[in-house]
XYZ file of C-alpha atoms in Angstrom:
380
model
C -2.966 -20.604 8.977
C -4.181 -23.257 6.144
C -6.707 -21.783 3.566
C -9.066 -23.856 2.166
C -6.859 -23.941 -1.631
C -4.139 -25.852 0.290
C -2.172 -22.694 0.741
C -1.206 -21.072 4.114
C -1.082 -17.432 5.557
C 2.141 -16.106 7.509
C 1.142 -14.112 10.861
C 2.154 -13.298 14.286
C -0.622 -12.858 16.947
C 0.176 -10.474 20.174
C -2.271 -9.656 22.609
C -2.300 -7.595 25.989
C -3.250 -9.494 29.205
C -5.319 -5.669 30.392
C -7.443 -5.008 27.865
C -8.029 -0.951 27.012
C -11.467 0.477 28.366
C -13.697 2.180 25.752
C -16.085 4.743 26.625
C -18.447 4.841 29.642
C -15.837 2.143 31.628
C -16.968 -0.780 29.558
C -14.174 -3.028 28.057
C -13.042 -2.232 24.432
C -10.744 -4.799 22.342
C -8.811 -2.558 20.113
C -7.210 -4.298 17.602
C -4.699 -3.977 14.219
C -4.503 -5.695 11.251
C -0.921 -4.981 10.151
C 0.101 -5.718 6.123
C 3.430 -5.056 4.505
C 4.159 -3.675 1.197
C 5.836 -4.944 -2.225
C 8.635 -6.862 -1.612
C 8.508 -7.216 2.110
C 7.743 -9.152 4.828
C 6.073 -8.394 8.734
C 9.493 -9.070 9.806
C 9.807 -4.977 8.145
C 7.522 -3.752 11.074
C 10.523 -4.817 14.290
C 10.994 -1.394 14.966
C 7.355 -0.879 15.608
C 5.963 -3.454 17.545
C 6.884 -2.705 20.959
C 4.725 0.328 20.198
C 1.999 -1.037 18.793
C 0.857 -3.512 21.459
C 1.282 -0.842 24.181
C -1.398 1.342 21.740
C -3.588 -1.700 20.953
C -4.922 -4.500 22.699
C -4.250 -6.691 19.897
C -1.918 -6.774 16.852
C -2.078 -9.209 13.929
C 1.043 -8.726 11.493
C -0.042 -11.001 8.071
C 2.512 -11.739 4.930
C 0.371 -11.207 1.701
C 0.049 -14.841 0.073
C 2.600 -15.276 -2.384
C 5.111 -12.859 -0.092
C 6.874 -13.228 2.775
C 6.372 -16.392 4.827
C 3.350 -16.970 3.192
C 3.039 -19.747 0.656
C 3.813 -19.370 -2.812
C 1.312 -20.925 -4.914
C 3.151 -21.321 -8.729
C 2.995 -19.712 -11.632
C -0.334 -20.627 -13.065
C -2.203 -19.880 -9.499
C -0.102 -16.662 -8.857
C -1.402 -12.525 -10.034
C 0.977 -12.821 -12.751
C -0.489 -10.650 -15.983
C 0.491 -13.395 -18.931
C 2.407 -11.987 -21.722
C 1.497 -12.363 -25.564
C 1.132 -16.046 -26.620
C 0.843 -17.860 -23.267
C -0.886 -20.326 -23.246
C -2.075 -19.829 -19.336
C -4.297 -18.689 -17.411
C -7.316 -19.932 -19.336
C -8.751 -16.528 -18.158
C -6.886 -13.510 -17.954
C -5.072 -12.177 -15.256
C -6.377 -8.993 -14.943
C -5.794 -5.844 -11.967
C -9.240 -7.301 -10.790
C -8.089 -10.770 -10.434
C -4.753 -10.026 -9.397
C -5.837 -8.105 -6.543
C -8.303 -10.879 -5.401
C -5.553 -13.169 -5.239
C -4.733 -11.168 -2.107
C -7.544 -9.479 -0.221
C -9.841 -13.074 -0.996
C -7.304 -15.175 0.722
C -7.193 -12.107 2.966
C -10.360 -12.241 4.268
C -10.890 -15.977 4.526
C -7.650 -15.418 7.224
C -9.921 -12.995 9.018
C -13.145 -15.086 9.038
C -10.806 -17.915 10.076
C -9.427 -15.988 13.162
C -12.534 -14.500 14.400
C -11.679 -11.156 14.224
C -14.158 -7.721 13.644
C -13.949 -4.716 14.934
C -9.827 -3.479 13.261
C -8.000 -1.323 12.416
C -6.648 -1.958 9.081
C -3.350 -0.641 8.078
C -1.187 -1.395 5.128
C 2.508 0.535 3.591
C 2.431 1.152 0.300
C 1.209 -1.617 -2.021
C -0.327 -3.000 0.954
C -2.215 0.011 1.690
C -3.774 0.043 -2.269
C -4.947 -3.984 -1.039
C -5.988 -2.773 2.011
C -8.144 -0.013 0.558
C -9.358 -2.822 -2.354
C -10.388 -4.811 0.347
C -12.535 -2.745 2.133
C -14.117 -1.912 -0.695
C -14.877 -5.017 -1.315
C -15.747 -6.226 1.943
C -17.264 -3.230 3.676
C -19.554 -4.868 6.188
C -16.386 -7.542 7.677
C -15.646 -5.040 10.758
C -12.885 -1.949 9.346
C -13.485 0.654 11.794
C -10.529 2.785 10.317
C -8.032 2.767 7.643
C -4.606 3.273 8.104
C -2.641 3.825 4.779
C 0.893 4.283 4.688
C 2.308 5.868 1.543
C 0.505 4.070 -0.067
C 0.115 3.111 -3.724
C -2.695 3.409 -6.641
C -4.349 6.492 -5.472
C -3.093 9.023 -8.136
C -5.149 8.812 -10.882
C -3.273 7.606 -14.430
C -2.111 10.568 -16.704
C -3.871 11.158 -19.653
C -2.550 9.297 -22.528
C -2.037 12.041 -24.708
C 0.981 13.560 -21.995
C 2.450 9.850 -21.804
C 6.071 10.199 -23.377
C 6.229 7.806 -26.304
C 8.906 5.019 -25.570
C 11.383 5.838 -28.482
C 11.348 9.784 -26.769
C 13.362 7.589 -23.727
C 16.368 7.027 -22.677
C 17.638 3.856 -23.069
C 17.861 2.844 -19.631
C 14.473 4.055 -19.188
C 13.108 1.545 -22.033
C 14.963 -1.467 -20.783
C 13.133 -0.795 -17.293
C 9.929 -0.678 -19.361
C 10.442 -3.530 -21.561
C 11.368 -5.582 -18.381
C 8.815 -4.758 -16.185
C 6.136 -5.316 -18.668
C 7.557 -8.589 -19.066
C 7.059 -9.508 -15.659
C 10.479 -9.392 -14.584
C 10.875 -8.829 -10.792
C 13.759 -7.256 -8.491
C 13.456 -10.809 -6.505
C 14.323 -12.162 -10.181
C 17.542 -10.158 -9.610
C 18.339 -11.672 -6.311
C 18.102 -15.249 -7.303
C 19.783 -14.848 -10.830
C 22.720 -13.305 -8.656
C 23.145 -16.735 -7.100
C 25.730 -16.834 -4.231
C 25.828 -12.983 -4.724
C 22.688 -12.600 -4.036
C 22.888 -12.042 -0.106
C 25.744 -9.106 -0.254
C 23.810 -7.369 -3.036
C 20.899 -7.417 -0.416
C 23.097 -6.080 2.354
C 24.650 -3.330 -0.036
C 20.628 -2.295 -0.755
C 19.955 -2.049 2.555
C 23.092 0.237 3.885
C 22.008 2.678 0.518
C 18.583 3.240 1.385
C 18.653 3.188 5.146
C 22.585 4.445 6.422
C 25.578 2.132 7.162
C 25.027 3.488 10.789
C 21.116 3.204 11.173
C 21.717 -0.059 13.172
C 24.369 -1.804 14.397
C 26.149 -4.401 12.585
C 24.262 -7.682 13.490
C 21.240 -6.045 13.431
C 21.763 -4.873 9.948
C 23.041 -8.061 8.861
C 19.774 -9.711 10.753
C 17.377 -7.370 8.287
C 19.755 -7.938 5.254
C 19.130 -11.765 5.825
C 15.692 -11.369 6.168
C 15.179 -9.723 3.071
C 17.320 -11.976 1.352
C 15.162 -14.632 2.072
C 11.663 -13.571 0.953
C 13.017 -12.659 -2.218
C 14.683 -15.612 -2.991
C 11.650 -17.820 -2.357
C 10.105 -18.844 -5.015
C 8.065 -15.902 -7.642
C 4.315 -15.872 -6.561
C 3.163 -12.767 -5.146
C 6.273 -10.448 -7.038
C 4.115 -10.602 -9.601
C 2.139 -7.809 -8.439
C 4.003 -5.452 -9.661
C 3.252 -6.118 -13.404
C -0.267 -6.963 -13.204
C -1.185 -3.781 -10.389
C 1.078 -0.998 -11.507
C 2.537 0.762 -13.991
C 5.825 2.937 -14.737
C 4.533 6.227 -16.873
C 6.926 9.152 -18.057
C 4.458 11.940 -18.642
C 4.562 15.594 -19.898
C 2.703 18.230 -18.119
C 0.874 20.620 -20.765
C 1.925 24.304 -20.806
C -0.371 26.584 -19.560
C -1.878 29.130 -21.766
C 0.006 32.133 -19.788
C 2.949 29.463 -20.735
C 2.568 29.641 -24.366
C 1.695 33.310 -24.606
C 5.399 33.809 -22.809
C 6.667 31.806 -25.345
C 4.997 33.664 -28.213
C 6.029 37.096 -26.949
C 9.961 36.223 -26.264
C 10.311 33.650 -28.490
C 11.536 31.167 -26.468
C 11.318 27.714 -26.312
C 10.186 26.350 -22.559
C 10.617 22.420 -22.104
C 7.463 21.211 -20.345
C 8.421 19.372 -17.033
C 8.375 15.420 -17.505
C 7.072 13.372 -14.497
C 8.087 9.595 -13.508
C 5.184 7.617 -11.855
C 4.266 4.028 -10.957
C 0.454 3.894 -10.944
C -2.378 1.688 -10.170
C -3.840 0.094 -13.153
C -6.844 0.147 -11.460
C -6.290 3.219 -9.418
C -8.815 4.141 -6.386
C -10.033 7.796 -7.279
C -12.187 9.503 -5.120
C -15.188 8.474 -7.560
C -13.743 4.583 -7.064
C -13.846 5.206 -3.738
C -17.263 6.621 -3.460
C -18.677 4.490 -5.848
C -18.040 0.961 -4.097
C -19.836 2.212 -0.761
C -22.660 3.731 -2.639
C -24.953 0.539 -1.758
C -24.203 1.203 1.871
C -27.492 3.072 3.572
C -26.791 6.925 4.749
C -28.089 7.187 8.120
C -30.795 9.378 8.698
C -29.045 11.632 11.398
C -25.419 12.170 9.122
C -25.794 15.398 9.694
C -24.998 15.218 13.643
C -21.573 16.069 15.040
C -19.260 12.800 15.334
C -16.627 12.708 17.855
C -14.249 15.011 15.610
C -16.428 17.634 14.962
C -19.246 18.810 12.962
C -20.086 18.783 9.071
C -22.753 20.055 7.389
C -21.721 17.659 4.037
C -23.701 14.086 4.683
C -21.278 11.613 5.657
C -20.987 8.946 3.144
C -21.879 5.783 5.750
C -19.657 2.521 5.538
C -16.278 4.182 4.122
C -14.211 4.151 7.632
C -12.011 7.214 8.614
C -9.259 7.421 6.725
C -5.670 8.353 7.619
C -3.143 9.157 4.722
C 0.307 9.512 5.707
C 3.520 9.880 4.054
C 7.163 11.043 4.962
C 8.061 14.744 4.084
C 10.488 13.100 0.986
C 8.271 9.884 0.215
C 8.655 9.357 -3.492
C 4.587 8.035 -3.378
C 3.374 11.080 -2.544
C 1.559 12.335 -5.630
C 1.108 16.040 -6.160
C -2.874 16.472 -6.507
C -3.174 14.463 -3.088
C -3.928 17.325 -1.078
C -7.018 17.653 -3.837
C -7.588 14.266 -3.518
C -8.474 14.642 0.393
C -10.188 17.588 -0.356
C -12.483 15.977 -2.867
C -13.350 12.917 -0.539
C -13.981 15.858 2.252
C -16.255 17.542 0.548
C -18.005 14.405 -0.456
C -18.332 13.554 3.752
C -15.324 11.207 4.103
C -13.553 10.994 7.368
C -10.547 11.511 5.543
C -6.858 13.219 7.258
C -3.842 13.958 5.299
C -0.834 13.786 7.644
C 3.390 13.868 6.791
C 6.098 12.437 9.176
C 9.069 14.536 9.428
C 12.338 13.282 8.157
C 11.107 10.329 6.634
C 11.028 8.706 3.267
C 8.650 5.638 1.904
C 9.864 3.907 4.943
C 8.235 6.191 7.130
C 7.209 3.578 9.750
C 11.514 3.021 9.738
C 12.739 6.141 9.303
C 10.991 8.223 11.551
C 9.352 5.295 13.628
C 8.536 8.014 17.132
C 6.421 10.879 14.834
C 5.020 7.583 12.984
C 3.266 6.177 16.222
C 2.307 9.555 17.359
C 0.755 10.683 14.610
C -1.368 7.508 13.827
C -2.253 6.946 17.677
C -3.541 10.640 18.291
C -5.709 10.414 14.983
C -6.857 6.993 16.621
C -7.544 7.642 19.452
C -9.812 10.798 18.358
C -12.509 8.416 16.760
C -12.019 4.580 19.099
């Protein structure tokens, strides 16, 4: 689909011919909007299709602009954070305007297609944008919000734990020095030249099994992948101008130190490796971008999952969180994260899919659709 800057959206449309009934008999168009994480494409979601259109009556996959099959607007045009001396953008690309450069051309898609009413759902850095976008568009029709491991919840260490850069390993502070220079994976692929495609492949058998699929198939994927990240840098550079790589220290507790003080001892405090949202979406981010929405006088009354006495916060949608049982994105306060938005009268559900990673939707893709249907299904 065009968009009015000359760029174009990637999507694929599938719809049932029997359309789901909603309550009371009437006829009820359920439908998903479907958006892939860094790096990735809709292509990621074959494995879950089939499934998908026999839950919903409609299911709208969409490549991110500037990823995928999308366009690639350039340099200049693309969320790309400019480093020290450059002499463009005229205005700076900040985690604000970087994430506009997605959910803006996101939404003129949707106002372009028609559709209201969705589901939205988004893995990983797609669920952060899909969260951002509700935020900032809470009236366009999200009935629910699907987010898959997603990224830019936790909220960033304080700086005073942050381990200083020369305390690194080396390794460590090339990755640093890189990524804060805007330098990409994708960069990888294309510098690799004719290499490029078997480096792909080898990825690919690593993270998901030599034996996961058959040959062609995995060849197929491996192609794919190749593909979108040897088009041309746009969208990559999302990963500079959104998130973050921070070593930090947890502090000792005082029964810690008073150990140490009796014994003697000398207890290293635990280091912890994040990437985080520089704009991350706290519960008081959360709250605070629907607090213009009306509460409706009867908030108090039982909804369809039960009662609450806490007054629901009206125009956040039900929220589901999920996240394999070894996802690397799942941050250790999240349980007090759901608990915080809970108590504040968000729909909110905190759900894991058995052996699965950050690929959940992949890994595991059976306990993936059962788990997000039945929570569906308890409020559509």
């Amino acid at each position: 689909m065009n968009l009015k800057s000359g760029e174009y959206i990637n999507f694929i449309d599938m719809k049932r011919t029997q359309p789901s009934r909603g309550d009371g008999g009437r006829e009820r168009d359920k439908t998903l909007l479907l958006l892939h994480g860094f790096g990735s494409g809709l292509g990621m979601f074959f494995a879950n299709y089939d499934a998908l259109i026999g839950e919903f009556d409609r299911v709208i996959a969409v490549d991110w602009l500037g990823m995928g099959g999308s366009s690639r607007p350039n340099c200049r045009y693309s969320p790309r954070m400019p480093l020290m001396g450059s002499w463009w953008p005229s205005e700076p690309m900040g985690p604000t305007r970087a994430t506009d450069f997605f959910i803006d051309s996101l939404e003129e898609f949707r106002e372009s297609i028609g559709v209201s009413d969705f589901v939205l759902a988004g893995h990983s850095l797609g669920g952060y944008l899909c969260a951002r976008y509700a935020m900032k568009y809470p009236h366009t029709g999200v009935n629910s919000l699907v987010l898959v491991s997603p990224a830019g919840l936790a909220d960033i260490p304080p700086a005073h734990t942050h381990v200083p850069s020369s305390e690194l390993p080396s390794t460590i502070r090339l990755i640093d020095c890189l990524w804060s220079s805007n330098f990409t994976p994708q960069q990888i692929v294309r510098t690799l030249g004719p290499k490029g495609p078997a480096t792909v492949l080898s990825a690919v058998r690593r993270r998901f099994g030599s034996d996961r699929w058959n040959a062609e198939d995995t060849t197929l994927i491996s192609d794919y992948l190749y593909h979108i990240s040897a088009a041309p840098a746009s969208g990559e550079y999302a990963m500079n101008s959104l998130l973050k790589p921070i070593i930090s220290q947890d502090e000792p507790l005082s029964a810690d130190v008073a150990t140490m003080d009796r014994v003697g001892s000398q207890v290293e405090a635990r280091r912890r490796t994040g990437v985080y949202a520089r704009e991350p979406i706290t519960p008081h981010v959360l709250l605070s971008a629907f607090n213009h929405i009306p509460r409706s006088e009867n908030s108090n009354s039982d909804h369809k999952t039960g009662s609450s006495s806490t007054k629901p916060i009206q125009g956040v949608p039900p929220i589901l969180l999920i996240y394999g049982d070894h996802d690397w994105l799942r941050f250790p306060n999240v349980d007090r994260y759901v608990n915080d938005l809970k108590t504040a009268g968000v729909d909110i559900t905190l759900t894991t899919v058995n052996s699965a990673g950050h690929h959940l939707y992949l890994d595991n893709a059976p306990e993936f659709h059962s788990k997000m249907f039945s929570w569906l299904r308890e409020r559509l």
